[in-house]
mmCIF file of C-alpha atoms in Angstrom:
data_model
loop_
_atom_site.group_PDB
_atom_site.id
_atom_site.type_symbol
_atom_site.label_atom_id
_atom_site.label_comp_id
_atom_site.label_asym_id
_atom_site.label_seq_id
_atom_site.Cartn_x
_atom_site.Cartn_y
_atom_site.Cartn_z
ATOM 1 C CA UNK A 1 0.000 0.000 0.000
ATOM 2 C CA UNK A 2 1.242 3.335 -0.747
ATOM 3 C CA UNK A 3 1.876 6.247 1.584
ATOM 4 C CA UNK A 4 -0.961 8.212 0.217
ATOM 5 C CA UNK A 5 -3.155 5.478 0.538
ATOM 6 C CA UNK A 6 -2.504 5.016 3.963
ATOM 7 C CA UNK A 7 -3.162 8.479 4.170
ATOM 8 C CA UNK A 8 -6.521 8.175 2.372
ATOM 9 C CA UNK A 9 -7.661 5.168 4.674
ATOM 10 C CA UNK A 10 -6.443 6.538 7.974
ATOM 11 C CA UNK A 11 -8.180 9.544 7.227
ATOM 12 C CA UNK A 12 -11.043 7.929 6.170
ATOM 13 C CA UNK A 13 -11.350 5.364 9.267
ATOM 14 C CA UNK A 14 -11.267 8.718 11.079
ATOM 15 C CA UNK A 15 -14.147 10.282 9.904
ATOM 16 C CA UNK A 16 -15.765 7.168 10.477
ATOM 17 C CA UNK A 17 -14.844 7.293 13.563
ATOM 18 C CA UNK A 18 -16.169 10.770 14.573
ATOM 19 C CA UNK A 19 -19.403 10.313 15.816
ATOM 20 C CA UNK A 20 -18.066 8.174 18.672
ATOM 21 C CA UNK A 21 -15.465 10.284 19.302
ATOM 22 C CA UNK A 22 -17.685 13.615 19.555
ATOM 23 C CA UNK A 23 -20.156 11.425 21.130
ATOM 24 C CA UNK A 24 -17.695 10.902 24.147
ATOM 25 C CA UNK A 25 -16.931 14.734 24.127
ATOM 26 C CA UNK A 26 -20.480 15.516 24.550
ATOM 27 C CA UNK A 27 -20.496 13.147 27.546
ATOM 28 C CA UNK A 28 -17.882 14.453 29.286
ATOM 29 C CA UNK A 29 -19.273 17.874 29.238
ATOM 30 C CA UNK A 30 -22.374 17.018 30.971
ATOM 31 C CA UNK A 31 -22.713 18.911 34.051
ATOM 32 C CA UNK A 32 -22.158 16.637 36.852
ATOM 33 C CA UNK A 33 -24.366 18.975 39.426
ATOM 34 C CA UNK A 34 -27.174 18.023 36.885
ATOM 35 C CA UNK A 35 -26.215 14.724 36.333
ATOM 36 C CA UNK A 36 -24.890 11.455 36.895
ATOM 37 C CA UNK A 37 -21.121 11.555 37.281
ATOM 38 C CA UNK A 38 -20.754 7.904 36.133
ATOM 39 C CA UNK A 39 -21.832 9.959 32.564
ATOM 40 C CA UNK A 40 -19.027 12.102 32.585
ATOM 41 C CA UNK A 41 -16.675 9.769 33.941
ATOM 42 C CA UNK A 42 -17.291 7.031 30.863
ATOM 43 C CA UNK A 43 -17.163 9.824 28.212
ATOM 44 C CA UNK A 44 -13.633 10.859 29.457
ATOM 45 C CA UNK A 45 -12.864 6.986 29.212
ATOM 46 C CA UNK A 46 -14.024 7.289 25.935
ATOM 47 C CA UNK A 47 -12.006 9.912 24.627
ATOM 48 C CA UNK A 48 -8.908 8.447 25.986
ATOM 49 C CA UNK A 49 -9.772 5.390 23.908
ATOM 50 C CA UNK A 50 -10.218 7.810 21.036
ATOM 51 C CA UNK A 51 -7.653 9.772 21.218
ATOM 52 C CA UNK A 52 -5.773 6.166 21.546
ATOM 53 C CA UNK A 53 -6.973 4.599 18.707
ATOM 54 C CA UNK A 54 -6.046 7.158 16.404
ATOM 55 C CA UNK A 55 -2.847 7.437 17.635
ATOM 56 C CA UNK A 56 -2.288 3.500 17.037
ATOM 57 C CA UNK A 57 -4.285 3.420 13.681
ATOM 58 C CA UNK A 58 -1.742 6.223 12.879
ATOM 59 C CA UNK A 59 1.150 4.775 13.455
ATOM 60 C CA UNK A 60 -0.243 1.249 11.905
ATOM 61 C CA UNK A 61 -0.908 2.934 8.859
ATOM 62 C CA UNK A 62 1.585 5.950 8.461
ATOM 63 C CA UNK A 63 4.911 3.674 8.935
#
C-alpha cells in the first residue's frame, strides 16, 4: 500500500470514527451537578480510547 493510501484510509477510518469520538466529548461535558457523574466519567474513558486509537491506527498505517 502506498503512503498516500494510507493516508486516504487513515483519514477515512477517522471520519468514520467521529461520531463516537464527539459522542464521548459531549459526555464528558455534561454537568455533573445536573447529572450522573458515572456519565461524565465514561465519556472521558471514551475519549482516551479515542484519542488512543487514532494514535495507534496512525502509526499502523503511516509507517
Amino acid at each position: 500500500m502506498s503512503q498516500k493510501d494510507s493516508l486516504d484510509l487513515y483519514n477515512q477510518l477517522s471520519i468514520s470514527f467521529s461520531p463516537i469520538e464527539k459522542l464521548f466529548q459531549t459526555m464528558s461535558a455534561i454537568d455533573i451537578e445536573k447529572h450522573s457523574s458515572l456519565t461524565t466519567n465514561y465519556g472521558e474513558i471514551g475519549e482516551r480510547l479515542s484519542e488512543q486509537f487514532k494514535k495507534d491506527l496512525k502509526t499502523l498505517l503511516l509507517k
